[in-house]
Short mmCIF file of C-alpha atoms and ligand atoms in Angstrom, two decimals:
data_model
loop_
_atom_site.label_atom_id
_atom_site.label_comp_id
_atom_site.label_asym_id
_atom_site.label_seq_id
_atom_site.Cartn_x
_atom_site.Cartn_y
_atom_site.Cartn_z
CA UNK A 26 -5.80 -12.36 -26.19
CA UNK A 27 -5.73 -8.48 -25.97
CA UNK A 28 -2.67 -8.15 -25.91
CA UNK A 29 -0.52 -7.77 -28.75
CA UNK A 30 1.95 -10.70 -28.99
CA UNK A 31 5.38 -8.40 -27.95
CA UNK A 32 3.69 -8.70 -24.43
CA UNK A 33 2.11 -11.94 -24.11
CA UNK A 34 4.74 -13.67 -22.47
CA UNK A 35 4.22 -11.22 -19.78
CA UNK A 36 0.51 -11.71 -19.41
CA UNK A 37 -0.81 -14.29 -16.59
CA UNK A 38 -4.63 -14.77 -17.43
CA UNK A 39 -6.76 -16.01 -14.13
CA UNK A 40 -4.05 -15.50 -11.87
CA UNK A 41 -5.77 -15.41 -8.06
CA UNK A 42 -4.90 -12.26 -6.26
CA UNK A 43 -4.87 -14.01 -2.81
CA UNK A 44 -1.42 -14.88 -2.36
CA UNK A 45 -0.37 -11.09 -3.11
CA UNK A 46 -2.56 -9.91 -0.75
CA UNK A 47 -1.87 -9.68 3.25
CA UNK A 48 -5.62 -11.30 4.03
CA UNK A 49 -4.73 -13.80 1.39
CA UNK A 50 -8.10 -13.84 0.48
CA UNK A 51 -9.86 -12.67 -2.93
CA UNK A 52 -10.70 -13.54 -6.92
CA UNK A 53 -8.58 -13.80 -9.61
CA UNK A 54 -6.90 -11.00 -12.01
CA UNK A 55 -8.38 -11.39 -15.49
CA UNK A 56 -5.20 -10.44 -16.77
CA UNK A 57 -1.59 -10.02 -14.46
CA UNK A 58 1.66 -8.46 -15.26
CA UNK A 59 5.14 -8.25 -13.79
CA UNK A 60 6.92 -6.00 -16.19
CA UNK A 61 10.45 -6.51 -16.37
CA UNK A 62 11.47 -2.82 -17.75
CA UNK A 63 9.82 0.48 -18.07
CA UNK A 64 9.60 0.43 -21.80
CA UNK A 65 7.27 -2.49 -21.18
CA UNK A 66 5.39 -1.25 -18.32
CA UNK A 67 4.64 1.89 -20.69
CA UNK A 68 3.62 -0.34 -23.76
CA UNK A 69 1.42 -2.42 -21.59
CA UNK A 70 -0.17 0.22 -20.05
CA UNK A 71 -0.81 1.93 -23.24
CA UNK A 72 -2.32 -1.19 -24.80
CA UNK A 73 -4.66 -1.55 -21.91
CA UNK A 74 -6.00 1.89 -22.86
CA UNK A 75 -6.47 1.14 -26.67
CA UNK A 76 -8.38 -1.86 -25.29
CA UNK A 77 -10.39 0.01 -22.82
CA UNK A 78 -9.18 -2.32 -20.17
CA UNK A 79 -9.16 -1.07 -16.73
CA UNK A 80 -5.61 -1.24 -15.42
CA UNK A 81 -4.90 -1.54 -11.12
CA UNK A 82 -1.35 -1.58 -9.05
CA UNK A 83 -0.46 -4.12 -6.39
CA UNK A 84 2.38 -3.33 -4.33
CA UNK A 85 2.61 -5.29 -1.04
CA UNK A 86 -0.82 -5.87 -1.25
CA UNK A 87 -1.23 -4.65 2.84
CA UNK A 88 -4.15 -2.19 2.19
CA UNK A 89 -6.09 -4.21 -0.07
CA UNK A 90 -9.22 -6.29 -0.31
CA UNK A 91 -9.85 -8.06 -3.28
CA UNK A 92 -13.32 -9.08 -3.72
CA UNK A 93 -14.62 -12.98 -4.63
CA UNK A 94 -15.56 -11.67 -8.37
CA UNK A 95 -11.47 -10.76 -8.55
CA UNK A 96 -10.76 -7.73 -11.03
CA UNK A 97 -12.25 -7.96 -14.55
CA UNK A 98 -8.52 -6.14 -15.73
CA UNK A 99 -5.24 -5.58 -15.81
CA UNK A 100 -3.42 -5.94 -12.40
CA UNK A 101 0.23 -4.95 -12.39
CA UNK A 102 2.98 -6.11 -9.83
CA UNK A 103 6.02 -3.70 -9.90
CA UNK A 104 8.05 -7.33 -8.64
CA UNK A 105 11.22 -6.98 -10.56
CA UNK A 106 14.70 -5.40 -9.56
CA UNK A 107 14.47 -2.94 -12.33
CA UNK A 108 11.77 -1.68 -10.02
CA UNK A 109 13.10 -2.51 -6.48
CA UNK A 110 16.51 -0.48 -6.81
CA UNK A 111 18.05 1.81 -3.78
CA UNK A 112 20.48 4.43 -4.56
CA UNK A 113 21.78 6.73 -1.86
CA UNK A 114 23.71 10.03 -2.29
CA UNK A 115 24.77 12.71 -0.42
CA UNK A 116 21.48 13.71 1.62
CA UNK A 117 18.95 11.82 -0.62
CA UNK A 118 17.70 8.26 -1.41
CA UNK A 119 15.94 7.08 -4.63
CA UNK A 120 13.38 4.24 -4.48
CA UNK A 121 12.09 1.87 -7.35
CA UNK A 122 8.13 2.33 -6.48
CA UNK A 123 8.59 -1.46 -5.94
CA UNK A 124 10.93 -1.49 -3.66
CA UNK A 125 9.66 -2.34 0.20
CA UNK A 126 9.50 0.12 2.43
CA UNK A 127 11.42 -1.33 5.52
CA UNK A 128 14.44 -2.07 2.79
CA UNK A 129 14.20 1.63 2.02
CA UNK A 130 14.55 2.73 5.96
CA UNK A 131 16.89 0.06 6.81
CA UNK A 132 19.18 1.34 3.98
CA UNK A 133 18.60 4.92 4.60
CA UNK A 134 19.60 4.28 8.24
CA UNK A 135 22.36 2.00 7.40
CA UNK A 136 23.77 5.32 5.33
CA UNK A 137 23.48 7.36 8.56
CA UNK A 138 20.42 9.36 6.44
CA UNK A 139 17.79 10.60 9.04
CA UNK A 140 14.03 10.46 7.94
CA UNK A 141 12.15 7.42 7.82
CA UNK A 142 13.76 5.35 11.15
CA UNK A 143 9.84 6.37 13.06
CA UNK A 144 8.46 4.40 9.78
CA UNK A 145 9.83 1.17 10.59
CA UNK A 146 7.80 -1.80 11.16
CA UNK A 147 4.77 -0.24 8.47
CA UNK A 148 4.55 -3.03 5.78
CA UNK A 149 4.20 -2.83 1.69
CA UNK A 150 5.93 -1.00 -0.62
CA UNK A 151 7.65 2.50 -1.08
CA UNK A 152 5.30 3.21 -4.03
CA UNK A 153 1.96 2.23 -1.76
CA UNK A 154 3.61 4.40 1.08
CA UNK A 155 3.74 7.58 -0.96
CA UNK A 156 0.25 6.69 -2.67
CA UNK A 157 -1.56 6.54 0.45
CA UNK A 158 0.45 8.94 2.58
CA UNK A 159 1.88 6.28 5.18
CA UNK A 160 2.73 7.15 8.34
CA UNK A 161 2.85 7.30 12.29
CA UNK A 162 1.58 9.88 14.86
CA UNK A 163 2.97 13.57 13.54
CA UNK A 164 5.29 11.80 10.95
CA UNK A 165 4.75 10.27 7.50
CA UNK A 166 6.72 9.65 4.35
CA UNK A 167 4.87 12.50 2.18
CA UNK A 168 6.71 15.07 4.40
CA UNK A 169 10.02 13.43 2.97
CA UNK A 170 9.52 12.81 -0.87
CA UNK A 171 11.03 15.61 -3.36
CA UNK A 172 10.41 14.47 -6.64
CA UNK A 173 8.58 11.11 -8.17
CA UNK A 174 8.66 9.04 -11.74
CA UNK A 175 5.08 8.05 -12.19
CA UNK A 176 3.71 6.39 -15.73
CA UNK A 177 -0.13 7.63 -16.60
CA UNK A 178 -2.92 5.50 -17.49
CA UNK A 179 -1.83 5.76 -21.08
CA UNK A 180 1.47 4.57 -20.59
CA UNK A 181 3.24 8.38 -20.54
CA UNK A 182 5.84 8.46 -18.18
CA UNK A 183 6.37 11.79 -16.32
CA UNK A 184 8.10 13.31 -13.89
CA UNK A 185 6.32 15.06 -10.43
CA UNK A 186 8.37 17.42 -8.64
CA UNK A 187 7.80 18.82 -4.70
CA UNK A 188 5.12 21.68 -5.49
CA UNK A 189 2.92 19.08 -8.16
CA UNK A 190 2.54 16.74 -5.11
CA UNK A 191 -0.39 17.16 -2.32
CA UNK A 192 0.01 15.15 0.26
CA UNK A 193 -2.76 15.15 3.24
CA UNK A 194 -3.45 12.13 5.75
CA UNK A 195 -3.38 9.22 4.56
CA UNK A 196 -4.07 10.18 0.99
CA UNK A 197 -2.43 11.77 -1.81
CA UNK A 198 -2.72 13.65 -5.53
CA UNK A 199 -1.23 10.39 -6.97
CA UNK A 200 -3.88 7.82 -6.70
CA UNK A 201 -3.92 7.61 -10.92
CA UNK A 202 -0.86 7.11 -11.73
CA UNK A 203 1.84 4.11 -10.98
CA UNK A 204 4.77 5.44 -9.03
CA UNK A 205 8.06 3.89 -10.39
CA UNK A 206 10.75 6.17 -8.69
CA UNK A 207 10.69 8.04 -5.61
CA UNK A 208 13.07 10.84 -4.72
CA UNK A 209 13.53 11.46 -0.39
CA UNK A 210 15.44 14.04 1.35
CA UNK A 211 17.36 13.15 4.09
CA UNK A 212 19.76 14.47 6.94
CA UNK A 213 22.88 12.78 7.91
CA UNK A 214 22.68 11.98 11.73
CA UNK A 215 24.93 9.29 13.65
CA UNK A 216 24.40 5.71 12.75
CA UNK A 217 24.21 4.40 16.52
CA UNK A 218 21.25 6.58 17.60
CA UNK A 219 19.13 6.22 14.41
CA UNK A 220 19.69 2.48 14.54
CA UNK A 221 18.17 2.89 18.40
CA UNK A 222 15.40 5.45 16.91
CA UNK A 223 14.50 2.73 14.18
CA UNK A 224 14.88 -0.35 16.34
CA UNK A 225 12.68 1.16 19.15
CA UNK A 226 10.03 2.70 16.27
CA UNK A 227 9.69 -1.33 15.05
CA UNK A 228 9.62 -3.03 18.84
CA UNK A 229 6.57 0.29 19.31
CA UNK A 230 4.56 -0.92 16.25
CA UNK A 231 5.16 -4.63 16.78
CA UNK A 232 3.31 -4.25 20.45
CA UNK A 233 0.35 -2.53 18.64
CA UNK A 234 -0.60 -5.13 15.96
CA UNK A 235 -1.82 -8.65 16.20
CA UNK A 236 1.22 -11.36 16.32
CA UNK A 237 3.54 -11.41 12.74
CA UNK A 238 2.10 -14.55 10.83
CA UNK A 239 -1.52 -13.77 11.68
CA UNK A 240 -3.25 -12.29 8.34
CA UNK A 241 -4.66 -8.86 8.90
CA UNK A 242 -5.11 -5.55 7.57
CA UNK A 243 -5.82 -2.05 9.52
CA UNK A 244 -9.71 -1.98 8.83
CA UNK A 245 -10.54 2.04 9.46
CA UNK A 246 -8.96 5.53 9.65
CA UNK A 247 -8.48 6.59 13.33
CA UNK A 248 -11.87 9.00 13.17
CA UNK A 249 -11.20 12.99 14.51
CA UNK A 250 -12.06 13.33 18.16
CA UNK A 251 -11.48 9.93 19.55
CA UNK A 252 -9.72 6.46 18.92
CA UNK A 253 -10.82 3.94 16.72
CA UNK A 254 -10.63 1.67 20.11
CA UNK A 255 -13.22 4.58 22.18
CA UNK A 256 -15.84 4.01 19.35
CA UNK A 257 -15.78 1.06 18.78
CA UNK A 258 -15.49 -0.12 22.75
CA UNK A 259 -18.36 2.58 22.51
CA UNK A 260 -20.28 0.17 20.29
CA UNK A 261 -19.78 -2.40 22.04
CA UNK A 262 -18.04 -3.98 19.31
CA UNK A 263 -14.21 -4.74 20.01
CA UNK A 264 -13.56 -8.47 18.74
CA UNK A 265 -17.16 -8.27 16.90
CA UNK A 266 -16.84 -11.01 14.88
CA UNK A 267 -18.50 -12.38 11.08
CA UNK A 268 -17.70 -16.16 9.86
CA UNK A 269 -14.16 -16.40 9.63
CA UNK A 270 -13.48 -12.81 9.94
CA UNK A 271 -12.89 -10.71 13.39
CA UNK A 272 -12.08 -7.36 14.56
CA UNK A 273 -9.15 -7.97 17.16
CA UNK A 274 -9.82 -7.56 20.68
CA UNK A 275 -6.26 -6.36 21.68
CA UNK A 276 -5.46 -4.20 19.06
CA UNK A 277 -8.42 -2.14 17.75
CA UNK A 278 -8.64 -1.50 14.24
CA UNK A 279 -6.87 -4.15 13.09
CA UNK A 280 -9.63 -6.77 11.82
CA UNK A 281 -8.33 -10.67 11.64
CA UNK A 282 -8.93 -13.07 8.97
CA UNK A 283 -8.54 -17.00 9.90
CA UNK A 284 -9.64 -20.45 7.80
CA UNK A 285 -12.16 -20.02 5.30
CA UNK A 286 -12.57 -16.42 5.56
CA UNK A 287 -14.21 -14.58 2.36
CA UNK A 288 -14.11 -10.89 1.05
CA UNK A 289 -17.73 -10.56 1.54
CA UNK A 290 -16.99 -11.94 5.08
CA UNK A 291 -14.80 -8.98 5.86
CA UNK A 292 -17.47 -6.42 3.79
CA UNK A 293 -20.32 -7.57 5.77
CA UNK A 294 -18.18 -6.71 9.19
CA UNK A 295 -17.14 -3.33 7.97
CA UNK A 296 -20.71 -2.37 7.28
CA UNK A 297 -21.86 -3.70 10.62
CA UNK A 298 -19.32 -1.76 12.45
CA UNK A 299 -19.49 1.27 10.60
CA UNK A 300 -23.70 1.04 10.78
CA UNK A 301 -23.61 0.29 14.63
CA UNK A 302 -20.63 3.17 15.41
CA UNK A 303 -22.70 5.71 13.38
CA UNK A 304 -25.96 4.88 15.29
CA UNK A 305 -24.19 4.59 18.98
CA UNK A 306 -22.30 8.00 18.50
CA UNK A 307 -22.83 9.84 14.75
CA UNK A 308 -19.12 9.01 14.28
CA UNK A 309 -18.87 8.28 10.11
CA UNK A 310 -16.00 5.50 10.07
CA UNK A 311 -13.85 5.27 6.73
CA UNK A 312 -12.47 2.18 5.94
CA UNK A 313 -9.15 2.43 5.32
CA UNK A 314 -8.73 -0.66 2.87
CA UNK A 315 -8.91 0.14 -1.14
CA UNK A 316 -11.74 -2.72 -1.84
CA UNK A 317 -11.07 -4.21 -5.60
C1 FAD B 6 0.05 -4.95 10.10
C2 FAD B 6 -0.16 -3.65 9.38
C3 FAD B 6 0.30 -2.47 9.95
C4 FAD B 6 0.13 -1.25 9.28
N1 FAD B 6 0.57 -0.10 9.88
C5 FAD B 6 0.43 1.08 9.21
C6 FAD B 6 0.90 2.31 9.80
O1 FAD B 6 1.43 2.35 10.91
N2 FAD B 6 0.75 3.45 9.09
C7 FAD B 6 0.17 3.46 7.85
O2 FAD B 6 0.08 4.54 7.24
N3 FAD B 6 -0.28 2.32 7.28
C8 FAD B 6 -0.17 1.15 7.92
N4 FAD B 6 -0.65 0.00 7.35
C9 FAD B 6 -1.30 0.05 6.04
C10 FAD B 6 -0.36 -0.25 4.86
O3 FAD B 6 0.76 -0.97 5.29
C11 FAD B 6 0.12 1.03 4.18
O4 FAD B 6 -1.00 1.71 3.67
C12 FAD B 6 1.12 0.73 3.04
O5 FAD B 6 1.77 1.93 2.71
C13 FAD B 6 0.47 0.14 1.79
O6 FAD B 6 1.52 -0.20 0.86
P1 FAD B 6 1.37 -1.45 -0.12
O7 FAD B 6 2.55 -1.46 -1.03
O8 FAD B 6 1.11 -2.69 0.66
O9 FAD B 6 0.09 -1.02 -0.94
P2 FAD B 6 -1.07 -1.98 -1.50
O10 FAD B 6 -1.86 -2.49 -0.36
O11 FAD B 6 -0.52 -2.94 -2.47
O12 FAD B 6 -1.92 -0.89 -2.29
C14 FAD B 6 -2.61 0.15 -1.61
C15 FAD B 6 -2.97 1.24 -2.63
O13 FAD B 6 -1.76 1.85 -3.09
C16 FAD B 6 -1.69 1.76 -4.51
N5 FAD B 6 -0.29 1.57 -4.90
C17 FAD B 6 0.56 0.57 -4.52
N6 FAD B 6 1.77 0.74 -5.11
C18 FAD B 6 1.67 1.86 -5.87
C19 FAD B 6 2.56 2.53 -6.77
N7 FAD B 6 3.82 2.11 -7.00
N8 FAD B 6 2.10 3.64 -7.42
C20 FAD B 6 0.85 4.10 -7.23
N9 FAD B 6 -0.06 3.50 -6.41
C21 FAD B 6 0.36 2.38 -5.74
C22 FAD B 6 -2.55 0.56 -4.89
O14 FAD B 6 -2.99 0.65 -6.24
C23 FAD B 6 -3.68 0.68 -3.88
O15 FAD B 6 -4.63 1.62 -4.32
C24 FAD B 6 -0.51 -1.22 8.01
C25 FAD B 6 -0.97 -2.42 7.44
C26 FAD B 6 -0.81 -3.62 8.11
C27 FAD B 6 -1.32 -4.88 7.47
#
């Protein structure tokens, strides 16, 4: 084991990454870890580096594709309370980085704290929100956050404050490190009308993604110009389908997994579609999944 034995009881070995994982599809972790404190996220994390072993963070596992091979590494799972606590004060909230984002917003709003109620409905954690920048049309959670805890790749924990962070669309400075605490500022507002604002925000993004139960992931960035729907009904290529895997008809850009579907099932559409919208109009599609 390469672990030391003060954290081998918190070591899974082989543990399949599929049930973490929105597509529920994907290889195994070599190793797996659901620290239960900070000190031993740290000391794990610094005992992956004296062992050279590459070290990756699941939160709610809705922007992810794990590939058949799995991850020849460490995969850590901020799952514990020490890491899903919500504190609200006067015009602020503070977020374990494992805490799930609708909790956050339903709290926040349930404080009367303005903010996040146009976030509702986007899936995962707080700590994969801030990573990736998530958001809605001329609103996302990056314009919000104030200050962050985040532990480095050797196990340092430091602290990030507003003018360290960069925050662009759907990306951020903060893609090495493992967010554990995340500061928001907030407005106080009247509890009625941001319980309407969030309630109608959720019923909006409910209407624009395939039915809740149905395992899928938002395949590409919305491209500069046009709508992921225009190029790709461009293409030809709404519902385009590969094995098990499909790009939904209804709700372009979100791409479908059913049955046996594999990772290289939903690789092999990606590069289809982003071959075939590149040759029909020059448009460069990104994918917007982080492929493990
Ligand atoms: C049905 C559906 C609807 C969606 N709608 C939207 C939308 O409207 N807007 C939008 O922006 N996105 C949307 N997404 C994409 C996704 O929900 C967001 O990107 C979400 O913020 C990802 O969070 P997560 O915890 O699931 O991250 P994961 O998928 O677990 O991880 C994504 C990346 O973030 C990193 N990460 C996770 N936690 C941390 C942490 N604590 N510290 C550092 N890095 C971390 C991971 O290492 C990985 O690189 C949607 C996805 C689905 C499936």
């Amino acid at each position: 084991m390469a672990f030391s034995e003060k954290y081998q009881h918190l070591i899974r070995e082989n543990e399949p990454l599929a049930p973490y994982c929105w597509l529920q599809i994907g290889g195994e972790a070599r190793y797996f870890a659901e620290p239960n404190t900070l000190d031993d996220l740290c000391g794990l994390l610094a005992e992956a580096h004296q062992q050279k072993i590459p070290v990756r963070l699941i939160g709610g596992g809705s922007n992810i594709l794990v590939r058949e091979a799995g991850v020849d590494g460490l995969v850590v799972h901020l799952a514990t309370s020490e890491f899903s606590k919500i504190q609200v004060s006067e015009h602020s909230l503070i977020a374990g980085g494992g805490a799930k984002l609708n909790h956050v917003i339903s709290t926040a709003v349930g404080a009367a704290l303005a903010g996040l109620e146009h976030l509702a409905g986007i899936p995962g954690s707080i700590g994969g929100a801030v990573a990736g920048n998530a958001g809605v049309i001329n609103d996302d959670i990056g314009s919000r956050v104030t200050r962050i805890q985040a532990v480095d790749r050797t196990g340092v924990l430091n602290e990030w404050t507003r003018d360290s962070l960069q925050f662009g669309f759907r990306r951020s400075n903060l893609d090495d490190v493992i967010i554990v605490e995340v500061e928001l500022s907030l407005e106080p507002a009247e509890l009625s009308e941001l319980t309407r604002r969030m309630q109608s925000a959720w019923i909006v993004k409910r209407a624009a993604q395939p039915a809740s139960g149905t395992r899928v992931v938002q395949a590409f960035i919305d491209p500069s110009g046009t709508s992921i729907s225009d190029a790709l009904e461009a293409a030809g290529l709404k519902g385009a389908v590969e094995g098990d895997v499909s790009l939904s008809a209804r709700h372009p850009g979100f791409l479908v997994v059913s049955g046996e579907a594999s990772s290289e099932q939903v690789l092999a559409l990606l590069e289809r579609v982003t071959r075939a919208v590149e040759a029909q109009s020059g448009i460069q599609l990104q994918s917007r999944l982080r492929i493990w």
